[in-house]
Coordinates of C-alpha atoms in Angstrom, one line a residue:
M26 CA 0.0 -0.1 0.1
P27 CA 1.2 3.3 -1.0
S28 CA 2.7 5.5 1.9
H29 CA 0.3 7.9 1.2
Q30 CA -2.8 6.0 1.5
F31 CA -1.4 4.4 4.6
G32 CA -1.7 7.8 6.2
V33 CA -5.1 8.5 5.0
L34 CA -6.1 5.1 6.6
K35 CA -4.7 6.2 10.0
L36 CA -6.4 9.5 9.8
L37 CA -9.7 7.7 9.3
V38 CA -9.1 5.1 12.3
F39 CA -8.4 8.0 14.5
K40 CA -11.4 9.9 13.5
V41 CA -13.5 6.6 14.0
T42 CA -12.0 6.3 17.4
L43 CA -12.6 9.9 18.7
L44 CA -16.3 9.5 17.6
M45 CA -16.8 6.3 19.5
F46 CA -15.3 8.0 22.6
M47 CA -17.6 10.9 22.2
I48 CA -20.4 8.6 22.2
E49 CA -19.3 6.8 25.1
G50 CA -19.2 10.1 27.2
V51 CA -22.6 10.9 26.2
N52 CA -23.7 7.5 27.4
C53 CA -21.9 8.4 31.1
A54 CA -23.8 11.5 32.0
L55 CA -22.5 13.2 35.3
S56 CA -24.7 13.3 38.5
I57 CA -24.6 14.2 41.9
S58 CA -26.4 12.6 44.8
L59 CA -26.4 13.9 48.5
R60 CA -25.6 11.6 51.0
G61 CA -27.4 13.6 53.8
P62 CA -29.9 16.2 54.2
S63 CA -29.4 19.5 52.3
L64 CA -30.1 21.6 55.6
V65 CA -27.2 21.1 57.7
N66 CA -27.3 22.4 61.3
A67 CA -24.2 22.7 63.2
T68 CA -22.9 24.1 66.6
V69 CA -20.1 26.6 66.8
G70 CA -16.7 24.7 66.9
S71 CA -18.1 21.3 65.7
N72 CA -16.9 19.5 62.6
V73 CA -19.4 18.8 59.7
T74 CA -19.4 17.2 56.0
L75 CA -21.5 18.1 53.2
A76 CA -21.5 14.8 51.7
V77 CA -21.9 14.0 48.1
T78 CA -21.8 11.1 45.6
I79 CA -20.3 12.1 42.2
L80 CA -21.0 9.4 39.1
G81 CA -20.7 9.8 35.5
A82 CA -17.4 10.8 33.5
P83 CA -14.0 10.4 35.4
D84 CA -12.2 13.3 36.6
P85 CA -14.7 16.0 36.4
M86 CA -13.7 19.6 37.7
V87 CA -15.5 20.0 41.3
T88 CA -16.1 23.6 42.5
W89 CA -17.8 24.6 45.9
K90 CA -19.1 27.7 46.3
M91 CA -20.2 29.8 49.3
G92 CA -22.9 31.9 48.4
G93 CA -22.0 33.0 44.9
L94 CA -18.3 33.0 45.7
P95 CA -15.8 29.6 44.9
V96 CA -14.4 28.6 48.0
V97 CA -12.8 25.4 46.8
I98 CA -11.7 24.2 43.3
W99 CA -10.5 20.7 42.2
T100 CA -10.1 17.9 39.7
L101 CA -11.6 14.7 41.0
G102 CA -9.0 12.2 41.2
S103 CA -6.2 14.7 40.5
S104 CA -3.0 14.3 42.5
E105 CA -2.9 17.9 42.6
A106 CA -3.8 20.1 45.7
P107 CA -7.3 21.6 45.5
A108 CA -7.1 25.4 45.3
I109 CA -8.7 26.7 48.9
S110 CA -8.1 30.4 49.9
D111 CA -5.8 31.1 52.6
S112 CA -8.6 32.6 54.9
N113 CA -10.5 29.1 54.6
R114 CA -7.6 26.8 54.4
D115 CA -8.0 26.0 58.2
V116 CA -11.5 25.4 57.9
L117 CA -12.2 23.8 54.6
T118 CA -11.1 20.2 53.3
I119 CA -12.4 18.7 50.2
E120 CA -12.7 14.7 50.4
A121 CA -11.7 12.3 47.5
D122 CA -15.3 11.7 46.6
G123 CA -15.7 15.5 46.5
S124 CA -17.7 15.9 49.5
L125 CA -16.8 19.1 51.7
T126 CA -15.6 19.0 55.5
F127 CA -15.8 21.8 57.7
Q128 CA -13.6 21.9 60.8
N129 CA -14.0 23.9 64.2
L130 CA -17.0 25.9 62.7
S131 CA -17.7 29.4 63.0
F132 CA -20.6 31.7 62.7
A133 CA -18.9 33.2 59.6
Y134 CA -19.7 29.8 57.6
S135 CA -23.6 30.1 58.0
N136 CA -24.3 30.2 54.4
T137 CA -25.7 28.4 51.2
Y138 CA -23.3 26.0 49.6
T139 CA -23.2 25.1 45.9
L140 CA -21.4 22.2 44.1
D141 CA -20.6 22.3 40.6
I142 CA -19.4 19.5 38.8
I143 CA -18.0 20.4 35.1
K144 CA -16.8 18.0 32.1
V145 CA -15.7 19.3 28.8
G146 CA -18.4 18.4 26.4
M147 CA -20.9 17.5 28.9
V148 CA -23.7 19.2 30.9
T149 CA -22.9 21.1 34.1
V150 CA -24.5 19.4 37.3
S151 CA -25.0 21.2 40.6
A152 CA -26.1 20.4 44.2
K153 CA -27.0 22.8 47.1
F154 CA -26.6 22.6 50.9
S155 CA -27.9 25.3 53.6
L156 CA -25.4 25.2 56.5
N157 CA -26.4 26.9 59.7
V158 CA -24.1 27.6 62.6
Y159 CA -25.7 27.9 65.9
D160 CA -24.5 28.6 69.5
Y161 CA -26.4 27.6 72.6
I162 CA -28.6 30.6 73.3
R163 CA -27.4 32.1 76.9
N164 CA -27.6 35.6 78.8
V165 CA -30.8 36.6 77.1
S166 CA -32.1 40.1 78.1
V167 CA -35.1 42.1 77.3
T168 CA -34.3 45.9 77.1
V169 CA -36.7 48.9 76.7
Q170 CA -36.3 52.4 75.6
T171 CA -37.7 53.8 78.9
A172 CA -38.9 51.9 82.0
D173 CA -42.3 52.7 81.6
A174 CA -44.8 53.3 78.6
I175 CA -47.0 56.3 78.4
E176 CA -50.6 56.2 77.3
G177 CA -51.3 57.6 74.0
A178 CA -47.3 57.8 72.9
D179 CA -46.8 57.0 69.3
K180 CA -44.8 53.5 70.0
Y181 CA -42.9 51.6 72.7
T182 CA -40.5 48.9 71.7
L183 CA -39.2 45.8 73.5
Q184 CA -35.9 44.5 72.1
Y185 CA -34.0 41.3 73.2
S186 CA -30.2 40.2 73.3
S187 CA -28.3 36.9 73.8
V188 CA -24.6 36.5 74.2
P189 CA -23.7 34.1 72.6
G190 CA -26.4 32.3 70.6
E191 CA -28.7 33.3 67.7
P192 CA -32.4 32.0 67.8
S193 CA -33.8 30.3 64.7
Q194 CA -37.3 31.0 66.3
W195 CA -39.0 33.4 68.6
W196 CA -42.2 33.8 70.1
W197 CA -43.6 36.9 72.5
Y198 CA -46.4 36.5 74.7
F199 CA -48.6 39.2 76.7
N200 CA -50.0 37.6 79.8
S201 CA -49.3 34.1 78.3
V202 CA -51.5 35.0 75.1
L203 CA -49.1 34.7 71.8
I204 CA -48.7 38.1 70.0
R205 CA -49.1 38.3 66.5
N206 CA -48.4 41.0 64.0
S207 CA -51.3 43.8 63.8
S208 CA -52.2 47.1 63.4
H209 CA -51.3 47.2 67.7
Y210 CA -48.2 44.9 67.5
T211 CA -45.1 44.7 65.1
V212 CA -43.1 41.4 65.8
D213 CA -39.7 41.1 64.2
Q214 CA -36.7 39.0 64.6
K215 CA -35.1 41.4 67.2
S216 CA -37.8 43.4 68.5
L217 CA -41.7 43.8 69.7
V218 CA -43.3 47.1 68.7
I219 CA -46.5 48.3 70.7
H220 CA -48.2 51.0 68.9
Q221 CA -50.1 53.8 70.7
P222 CA -49.8 52.1 74.3
S223 CA -52.8 52.2 76.5
R224 CA -53.3 51.3 80.2
T225 CA -54.5 47.9 78.8
D226 CA -50.6 46.9 77.7
T227 CA -49.8 46.9 81.2
G228 CA -48.7 43.4 82.3
R229 CA -46.1 40.7 81.9
Y230 CA -44.3 40.1 78.4
T231 CA -42.6 36.7 77.7
L232 CA -40.1 36.2 75.0
V233 CA -39.2 32.6 73.9
L234 CA -36.0 32.0 71.9
S235 CA -35.1 28.8 70.2
N236 CA -32.4 27.1 67.6
P237 CA -32.1 23.3 66.9
F238 CA -29.8 23.2 70.1
S239 CA -31.3 25.1 72.7
A240 CA -34.3 27.1 74.0
V241 CA -34.5 30.1 76.5
T242 CA -37.4 32.1 78.0
A243 CA -37.1 35.6 79.3
H244 CA -39.8 38.1 80.9
R245 CA -40.2 41.8 81.2
N246 CA -43.0 43.5 83.2
I247 CA -44.2 46.8 81.7
T248 CA -46.3 49.4 83.2
V249 CA -48.2 52.1 80.8
L250 CA -48.4 55.4 82.8
Y251 CA -51.5 57.3 82.2
G252 CA -54.0 60.0 83.7
P253 CA -55.1 61.8 85.5
D254 CA -58.6 60.9 83.9
E255 CA -61.7 63.0 84.2
P256 CA -61.9 64.4 87.8
V257 CA -64.4 63.3 90.0
L258 CA -65.4 65.9 92.4
G259 CA -67.9 65.6 95.5
V260 CA -68.9 67.7 98.3
S261 CA -70.0 66.4 101.9
P262 CA -72.9 66.6 102.9
S263 CA -74.3 66.2 99.6
Q264 CA -76.8 69.3 98.9
T265 CA -77.2 72.2 96.5
F266 CA -76.4 75.1 98.9
F267 CA -75.1 75.8 102.1
V268 CA -76.6 78.0 104.9
S269 CA -73.7 80.8 106.1
G270 CA -72.3 79.0 109.3
E271 CA -72.2 75.3 108.3
S272 CA -69.3 73.3 107.7
L273 CA -68.7 70.9 104.4
A274 CA -65.9 69.2 102.8
L275 CA -64.9 68.9 99.1
S276 CA -63.0 65.8 97.6
C277 CA -61.3 65.7 94.0
R278 CA -59.9 62.2 92.7
A279 CA -58.9 60.9 89.3
E280 CA -57.8 57.4 87.9
G281 CA -54.0 57.4 86.9
V282 CA -50.8 55.8 87.2
P283 CA -49.0 56.7 89.3
L284 CA -51.8 58.4 91.5
P285 CA -52.1 62.2 90.4
S286 CA -51.6 64.9 92.9
A287 CA -54.4 67.2 93.5
S288 CA -55.0 70.8 94.6
W289 CA -57.8 73.1 95.2
L290 CA -57.7 76.6 93.8
F291 CA -60.5 79.6 95.0
Q292 CA -60.2 82.8 93.2
G293 CA -56.8 82.1 91.5
H294 CA -55.1 81.2 94.9
T295 CA -54.4 77.6 95.8
I296 CA -56.0 76.9 99.3
G297 CA -55.5 73.3 99.8
S298 CA -53.9 69.9 98.6
Q299 CA -54.2 67.4 101.3
G300 CA -54.9 64.3 99.0
G301 CA -57.6 66.5 97.1
R302 CA -60.0 67.3 100.4
L303 CA -60.6 70.6 101.3
N304 CA -62.3 71.3 104.6
L305 CA -64.4 74.4 104.8
T306 CA -65.8 75.4 108.4
S307 CA -68.0 77.9 109.6
V308 CA -68.4 79.0 105.9
Q309 CA -69.5 82.5 105.0
T310 CA -71.2 83.8 101.9
S311 CA -67.7 85.4 100.9
Q312 CA -66.6 81.8 100.4
G313 CA -69.3 80.8 97.9
G314 CA -68.2 80.6 94.1
I315 CA -66.4 78.5 92.0
Y316 CA -63.6 76.0 93.3
T317 CA -61.3 74.7 90.8
C318 CA -59.6 71.2 91.5
E319 CA -56.0 70.6 89.6
L320 CA -54.8 67.3 89.2
F321 CA -51.1 66.5 87.9
N322 CA -49.3 63.5 86.8
E323 CA -45.5 64.3 87.1
N324 CA -44.5 61.0 85.2
T325 CA -47.1 61.6 82.2
G326 CA -46.9 65.4 82.4
V327 CA -50.9 65.5 81.8
R328 CA -52.9 68.3 83.9
R329 CA -56.4 68.3 84.2
K330 CA -58.7 70.8 85.8
K331 CA -62.5 70.7 87.1
N332 CA -64.6 73.3 88.5
L333 CA -67.1 73.0 91.5
T334 CA -69.7 75.7 92.4
I335 CA -70.7 76.1 96.3
N336 CA -73.6 78.3 96.9
V337 CA -73.3 79.7 100.4
Y338 CA -76.8 81.5 101.3
E339 CA -77.8 84.0 103.7
R340 CA -81.3 85.4 104.5
P341 CA -81.8 89.1 104.3
A342 CA -82.3 90.9 107.4
G343 CA -85.6 91.9 108.8
S344 CA -88.6 91.5 106.8
P345 CA -90.0 92.5 103.5
L346 CA -91.6 95.9 103.3
C347 CA -94.4 96.7 100.7
S348 CA -95.5 100.3 99.8
V349 CA -97.5 102.0 96.9
N350 CA -97.3 105.7 95.7
A351 CA -98.6 107.8 93.1
A352 CA -97.0 108.1 89.6
H353 CA -97.4 110.3 86.7
G354 CA -99.8 112.6 88.7
N355 CA -102.8 110.6 89.9
A356 CA -102.8 108.5 86.6
N357 CA -100.6 105.3 88.0
L358 CA -99.9 103.5 91.2
Q359 CA -96.1 102.4 91.5
F360 CA -96.1 99.4 93.9
N361 CA -92.7 98.8 95.5
C362 CA -91.3 95.6 97.4
H363 CA -88.3 96.1 99.4
W364 CA -86.2 93.5 101.1
P365 CA -82.4 94.0 100.4
G366 CA -79.5 91.9 101.3
G367 CA -79.1 88.5 101.9
T368 CA -77.2 85.9 99.5
P369 CA -78.5 85.5 97.1
E370 CA -81.0 88.6 97.0
A371 CA -84.9 87.8 97.1
S372 CA -86.6 87.4 94.0
L373 CA -89.8 89.9 94.4
S374 CA -92.9 89.8 92.2
F375 CA -96.7 91.0 92.4
P376 CA -98.6 87.6 91.4
F377 CA -102.0 89.5 91.4
F378 CA -100.9 91.4 88.0
N379 CA -100.3 88.0 86.3
T380 CA -97.0 89.2 85.1
T381 CA -93.7 87.4 84.8
T382 CA -91.7 90.5 85.8
S383 CA -89.6 90.3 89.0
G384 CA -86.8 91.9 90.7
A385 CA -84.1 91.2 93.2
G386 CA -84.1 93.0 96.6
D387 CA -85.8 95.9 95.5
F388 CA -88.6 95.7 92.7
S389 CA -91.2 98.3 91.4
L390 CA -94.2 98.0 89.2
T391 CA -96.3 100.4 87.7
R392 CA -100.0 100.1 86.8
P393 CA -102.7 102.2 85.6
A394 CA -104.9 103.5 88.6
S395 CA -108.5 102.4 88.6
Q396 CA -111.4 102.2 91.0
G397 CA -111.3 98.3 90.7
L398 CA -108.2 98.4 92.8
N399 CA -110.0 100.5 95.7
G400 CA -110.0 98.0 98.6
K401 CA -107.9 95.2 96.9
T402 CA -105.2 93.8 99.1
I403 CA -101.9 93.4 96.8
L404 CA -99.4 90.9 97.9
C405 CA -95.7 90.8 97.1
R406 CA -94.4 87.3 96.9
V407 CA -90.7 87.1 98.3
D408 CA -88.7 83.8 97.1
H409 CA -85.4 83.1 98.8
P410 CA -83.8 79.8 99.0
L411 CA -83.9 79.9 102.8
L412 CA -87.4 81.4 102.9
Q413 CA -90.5 82.0 101.2
T414 CA -92.8 84.8 102.7
Q415 CA -94.7 87.9 101.4
C416 CA -95.7 91.4 102.3
S417 CA -99.0 93.4 101.6
I418 CA -100.9 96.5 101.0
T419 CA -104.3 97.3 100.9
L420 CA -105.4 100.1 98.5
G421 CA -107.9 102.8 99.5
G422 CA -109.1 106.2 98.3
P423 CA -108.9 108.9 100.9
A424 CA -111.4 108.2 104.0
E425 CA -113.1 110.6 106.2
I426 CA -110.9 113.8 106.9
L427 CA -110.2 114.7 110.5
L428 CA -109.2 118.3 111.0
T429 CA -107.2 119.5 114.2
V430 CA -106.4 123.2 115.2
T431 CA -103.7 124.3 117.7
A432 CA -102.3 127.5 118.2
V433 CA -98.7 128.4 119.7
D434 CA -97.0 131.6 121.0
Q435 CA -93.7 131.9 118.9
G436 CA -92.0 135.1 120.5
G437 CA -95.3 137.1 120.9
Q438 CA -96.6 136.1 117.6
I439 CA -99.2 133.4 117.3
V440 CA -99.2 130.5 114.9
V441 CA -102.2 128.5 114.1
N442 CA -101.6 125.0 113.0
I443 CA -104.3 123.0 111.0
Q444 CA -103.7 119.4 110.5
C445 CA -105.5 117.3 108.1
H446 CA -105.6 113.6 108.7
S447 CA -107.1 111.0 106.2
Q448 CA -106.4 107.5 106.2
A449 CA -105.5 106.3 102.5
M450 CA -103.3 104.0 100.5
P451 CA -101.0 105.5 98.8
K452 CA -101.0 108.4 101.2
A453 CA -103.2 111.0 100.1
M454 CA -101.6 114.6 98.8
V455 CA -103.2 117.5 100.4
T456 CA -104.1 120.7 98.8
W457 CA -105.2 123.7 101.0
L458 CA -107.7 126.6 100.3
K459 CA -108.4 129.8 102.0
G460 CA -111.7 130.4 100.4
S461 CA -111.3 129.5 96.9
E462 CA -107.8 130.5 97.0
I463 CA -105.3 127.7 96.6
L464 CA -102.3 128.3 99.4
A465 CA -98.6 127.8 98.7
N466 CA -95.7 128.5 101.1
G467 CA -95.0 132.0 101.7
M468 CA -94.4 134.4 104.6
Q469 CA -97.7 134.0 106.3
Y470 CA -98.8 130.5 105.2
Q471 CA -96.7 127.5 105.1
I472 CA -97.1 124.1 104.4
N473 CA -95.0 121.0 105.6
E474 CA -93.1 118.7 103.4
D475 CA -95.9 116.0 103.3
T476 CA -98.5 118.6 103.0
T477 CA -100.7 117.4 106.0
Q478 CA -100.2 120.7 108.2
L479 CA -100.8 124.4 107.4
S480 CA -99.3 127.1 109.5
V481 CA -100.9 130.6 109.7
H482 CA -98.2 132.8 111.0
G483 CA -98.8 136.2 112.8
F484 CA -102.5 135.3 113.5
N485 CA -104.8 137.7 115.2
S486 CA -108.5 137.2 116.2
S487 CA -109.7 139.8 113.9
V488 CA -112.7 139.1 111.9
A489 CA -110.3 139.5 108.8
R490 CA -108.4 136.5 110.0
L491 CA -111.1 134.3 110.6
Y492 CA -111.5 132.6 107.0
N493 CA -112.8 129.2 105.7
Y494 CA -109.7 126.6 105.3
T495 CA -110.3 123.7 103.0
C496 CA -108.2 120.6 103.1
N497 CA -108.5 118.6 100.0
C498 CA -107.2 115.0 100.0
S499 CA -106.5 112.8 96.9
N500 CA -104.7 110.0 95.7
P501 CA -105.1 107.7 92.4
L502 CA -108.2 106.2 94.0
G503 CA -110.2 109.2 94.7
N504 CA -110.3 112.5 96.7
T505 CA -112.2 114.1 99.5
A506 CA -112.3 117.6 101.2
K507 CA -113.4 119.0 104.5
E508 CA -113.7 122.8 104.9
T509 CA -113.3 124.5 108.7
Q510 CA -113.6 128.1 110.1
L511 CA -111.4 129.7 112.5
L512 CA -112.9 131.2 115.6
G513 CA -111.6 133.6 118.0
P514 CA -111.6 132.9 121.8
T515 CA -115.0 131.7 122.5
I516 CA -116.6 130.0 125.4
S517 CA -119.7 128.0 124.0
Y518 CA -121.1 126.9 127.2
S519 CA -120.4 127.5 131.3
H520 CA -122.0 126.5 134.4
L521 CA -121.6 127.0 138.1
F522 CA -121.7 124.0 140.7
P523 CA -121.5 124.9 144.1
N524 CA -120.8 122.4 146.7
G525 CA -123.2 121.4 149.6
D526 CA -121.8 123.3 152.2
G527 CA -121.1 126.3 150.2
T528 CA -117.3 126.4 150.6
A529 CA -116.6 125.8 146.9
V530 CA -117.9 126.5 143.5
T531 CA -117.0 124.5 140.3
I532 CA -117.0 126.3 137.1
T533 CA -117.2 124.8 133.7
W534 CA -117.2 125.7 130.3
E535 CA -116.6 124.6 126.6
V536 CA -114.6 125.7 123.8
P537 CA -115.3 124.7 120.4
P538 CA -112.6 123.0 118.7
T539 CA -111.9 125.7 116.0
S540 CA -111.6 128.5 118.5
V541 CA -108.1 129.9 118.5
I542 CA -106.9 130.6 121.8
T543 CA -103.4 130.3 123.6
G544 CA -104.5 130.2 127.1
K545 CA -107.4 130.7 129.7
A546 CA -107.6 133.4 132.7
N547 CA -109.4 132.4 135.7
R548 CA -110.2 135.8 137.9
Y549 CA -111.7 135.0 141.6
P550 CA -113.6 137.6 143.8
V551 CA -111.0 136.9 146.6
A552 CA -107.5 136.1 146.4
R553 CA -107.1 132.7 146.9
V554 CA -104.6 129.8 146.1
V555 CA -106.2 127.8 143.3
E556 CA -106.8 124.5 145.0
K557 CA -107.3 122.4 142.3
V558 CA -108.0 122.4 138.4
V559 CA -109.9 119.3 136.9
T560 CA -110.2 119.0 133.2
T561 CA -112.3 116.4 131.6
Q562 CA -112.6 115.5 128.0
P563 CA -114.5 113.0 125.8
N564 CA -112.9 109.8 124.6
I565 CA -111.4 111.0 121.1
N566 CA -109.0 109.7 118.7
A567 CA -106.8 112.8 119.2
P568 CA -104.4 113.2 122.0
S569 CA -105.3 116.0 124.6
Y570 CA -102.8 117.4 126.8
L571 CA -105.4 119.9 128.7
L572 CA -107.4 117.4 130.5
T573 CA -105.0 115.5 132.5
G574 CA -106.5 116.2 135.8
G575 CA -104.6 116.5 139.2
L576 CA -103.0 119.3 140.8
K577 CA -101.3 121.8 138.7
P578 CA -98.3 123.9 139.4
Q579 CA -98.4 127.6 138.1
P580 CA -97.5 127.6 134.2
D581 CA -94.4 129.0 133.1
H582 CA -96.1 132.1 131.6
D583 CA -97.1 133.6 134.7
R584 CA -93.9 133.8 135.8
K585 CA -93.2 136.4 133.1
N586 CA -95.3 138.9 134.9
P587 CA -94.7 138.4 138.9
Q588 CA -96.6 141.5 139.6
M589 CA -99.9 140.0 137.9
D590 CA -102.7 139.6 140.5
P591 CA -103.3 135.8 141.2
T592 CA -106.7 136.0 140.1
E593 CA -105.7 137.0 136.5
R594 CA -103.1 134.3 136.1
S595 CA -103.7 131.7 133.0
V596 CA -103.5 128.2 132.3
P597 CA -102.1 127.5 128.6
I598 CA -104.6 125.9 126.3
P599 CA -103.4 122.4 124.9
R600 CA -101.4 122.4 121.6
F601 CA -103.8 119.7 120.0
V602 CA -107.3 120.4 120.3
S603 CA -110.1 118.2 118.4
P604 CA -113.7 117.7 118.1
P605 CA -116.0 117.7 120.1
H606 CA -116.2 120.9 122.4
V607 CA -113.5 121.0 124.9
R608 CA -115.1 120.9 128.4
T609 CA -112.8 122.8 131.3
A610 CA -113.7 123.1 135.0
T611 CA -112.0 124.9 137.8
I612 CA -112.8 124.5 141.7
V613 CA -112.4 127.7 143.8

């Protein structure tokens, strides 16, 4: 065979042999099987092997990766040393079958490990392991940011620590009830967060930690501070008001942790802080008013206030007074009710007039005058927390007029006083006339302030002075008038009464009520001592100073002229003389 044909034959045999080898590699595919679990748990300091069985093509390239980084590279069955970094050389060892062994494990080797088998012309196969390195859990403690939580805060966090040891599982319990994630709780690997804690979160919190080699429980008691809540005020004894001189006690409390302090304020001043109790002894009206309780929790910083009103009453002094007077001339009647003072002031009203109008302490009500009111009794109703009472007035026009005349000697001049009396309600206004002439205050005629007396000055008994005088009384309910004529010194009747043995004579006489006299003179035929002056008078309403009876000393008027004959000495007439005629007697 020629040499060039031999060369072609050799090339053909080589190609056939190569093809057969490739076909054989396809039939011997690579495979990896795990000789243990893919999740491997180990303790710190222990030795562990990630064991595998590699089948298929011989001498594949073996690569172990920790995470995504290669840590060991080796051709299976090769006599050459595997490629291992210096940092891992003391821990990692690749076995002859391709398994990976760890010696004296540390936490740093907790990771995911991947084994890749590579052969040229063949599909790469892989296997994965998870290696978790644990230590025994010891020295677990639960810590908080602050010792206690405050109600209403944004959040409150509990955290734990353990040295050494890491848990693979953890649970939080509140008063033995498992806590789950919710809007109120957030649970993660290192902490428990309580959102917006409240007083109901006060209690015992329990943490349970575990890993494949140990389990530990830790506890923490948490107090949620709160308050003060809405203050609760009280008064003892419980009543709506107190009478001046009584005693009482105020109380103030509120829920809170810790218990809030309480103090009382009155009119802006602190007056007591003895555990929220304030004693008021023999209270006075000046102590009535608004009392403020202030509560403060120094831990939460919350302060609350609440008011309590204490009413201290005192009745007005005396009794209510009713009156009525004319208003707007005589067209209206003004009713007055007066009872000032007291705490509070009394409420006054006139229910007769069916009005809701009222006043306090001093009240007036004006109504048109009418004859329908004549003779009516009008009540003023008086309402006070301590007393309900009333006063009244009976209305009436002027009744029958009583006129009285008196005369006095003022420095040698005679002043005649005419008084006009008429019972009326309201009190009647009096106008005076001389004849038809209306009198006013002047030099000769003077009318007193309440118009009931007319005084005639410089009076003498001439006929020209003895006019007719008229008293006219009027009020809104009517009017009446009475006329009188002044008389000079006049005796309307006299008589002599001798005694039985003729040793004494009684002389009697009567003087008309409107006779103007300032005194009387008794003349005797023989100068003798006046033994007795007897005066008698009928029982009338007006007082009389003349008819008093008994022994009479000589009047001061006679002392002005000691030379006067005793028989000409006089006895002064009374200042007030009223109808009927005055009867006078003397015994000589």
